[in-house]
Amino acid sequence: MAAHCQVTGAQPGFGHSISHSHRRTKRRFDPNIQKKRYWVPSLRRNVTLNLSAKGIKVIDARGIDAVVTDMIARGEKI
C-alpha cells in the first residue's frame, strides 16, 4: 500500500535520523495511512480508500458524499 492519503494528499516526508554522536542518516516520515471502507449513498456502493488519520477526521466532519464528490471532480479514480 502506498503511503499516500487519497483525501488530504498526505505523503511521506524525508529527513535525517541523528544519533547521539550527531551522525546523520536518511529516514522517511510516513503518514498514518489506514485502509477504510465506506458506503457511499450517491454511488450506491462501498468504496475502499487509503486514508490518513486526518483524512478520516475530514470525512467525519464533511460527510462521505461531499468528500467523494470533490475527489471525482479532481479526477481521482475511486
XYZ file of C-alpha atoms in Angstrom:
78
model
C 0.000 0.000 0.000
C 1.410 3.373 -0.984
C 1.913 5.873 1.830
C -0.413 8.446 0.271
C -3.795 9.741 1.542
C -6.492 9.954 -1.136
C -8.358 12.779 0.667
C -5.703 15.113 2.084
C -2.815 14.167 -0.216
C -0.500 13.495 2.737
C 2.653 11.696 1.643
C 5.976 10.764 3.236
C 8.334 13.456 4.425
C 12.093 12.949 4.367
C 14.792 13.952 6.799
C 17.612 12.639 8.949
C 17.920 10.385 11.977
C 20.504 11.979 14.236
C 22.494 9.702 16.517
C 23.992 10.602 19.882
C 27.300 11.348 18.146
C 25.330 13.605 15.751
C 25.872 11.434 12.655
C 23.010 11.805 10.197
C 21.362 9.049 8.183
C 18.448 9.474 5.801
C 14.986 8.428 7.011
C 11.360 8.657 5.988
C 8.428 10.057 7.974
C 5.371 8.081 6.820
C 1.827 9.383 7.419
C -0.569 7.207 9.427
C -2.288 5.503 6.459
C -5.299 3.243 7.069
C -7.414 1.307 4.582
C -11.058 2.182 5.291
C -14.301 1.110 3.642
C -17.320 3.430 3.377
C -20.838 3.075 1.991
C -21.437 5.951 -0.450
C -25.195 6.523 -0.908
C -24.809 8.629 -4.068
C -22.847 5.854 -5.823
C -24.895 3.091 -4.142
C -21.793 1.005 -3.435
C -18.939 0.514 -0.990
C -15.712 2.412 -1.586
C -12.346 1.432 -0.119
C -9.978 4.356 0.448
C -6.398 4.725 1.697
C -6.686 7.490 4.279
C -4.506 9.226 6.818
C -5.895 9.734 10.317
C -6.542 13.373 9.341
C -8.419 12.206 6.229
C -10.743 10.071 8.382
C -11.497 13.132 10.521
C -12.229 15.189 7.387
C -14.773 12.572 6.260
C -16.359 12.537 9.721
C -16.736 16.328 9.620
C -17.837 16.888 5.983
C -19.520 13.585 5.155
C -18.515 10.883 2.704
C -20.729 12.180 -0.136
C -19.109 15.634 -0.145
C -15.584 14.214 0.018
C -16.200 11.673 -2.771
C -17.734 14.403 -4.966
C -14.572 16.504 -4.533
C -12.361 13.515 -5.310
C -14.285 12.769 -8.514
C -14.066 16.456 -9.523
C -10.265 16.275 -9.051
C -10.249 13.316 -11.422
C -9.157 10.738 -8.850
C -10.213 7.148 -9.517
C -12.465 5.673 -6.830
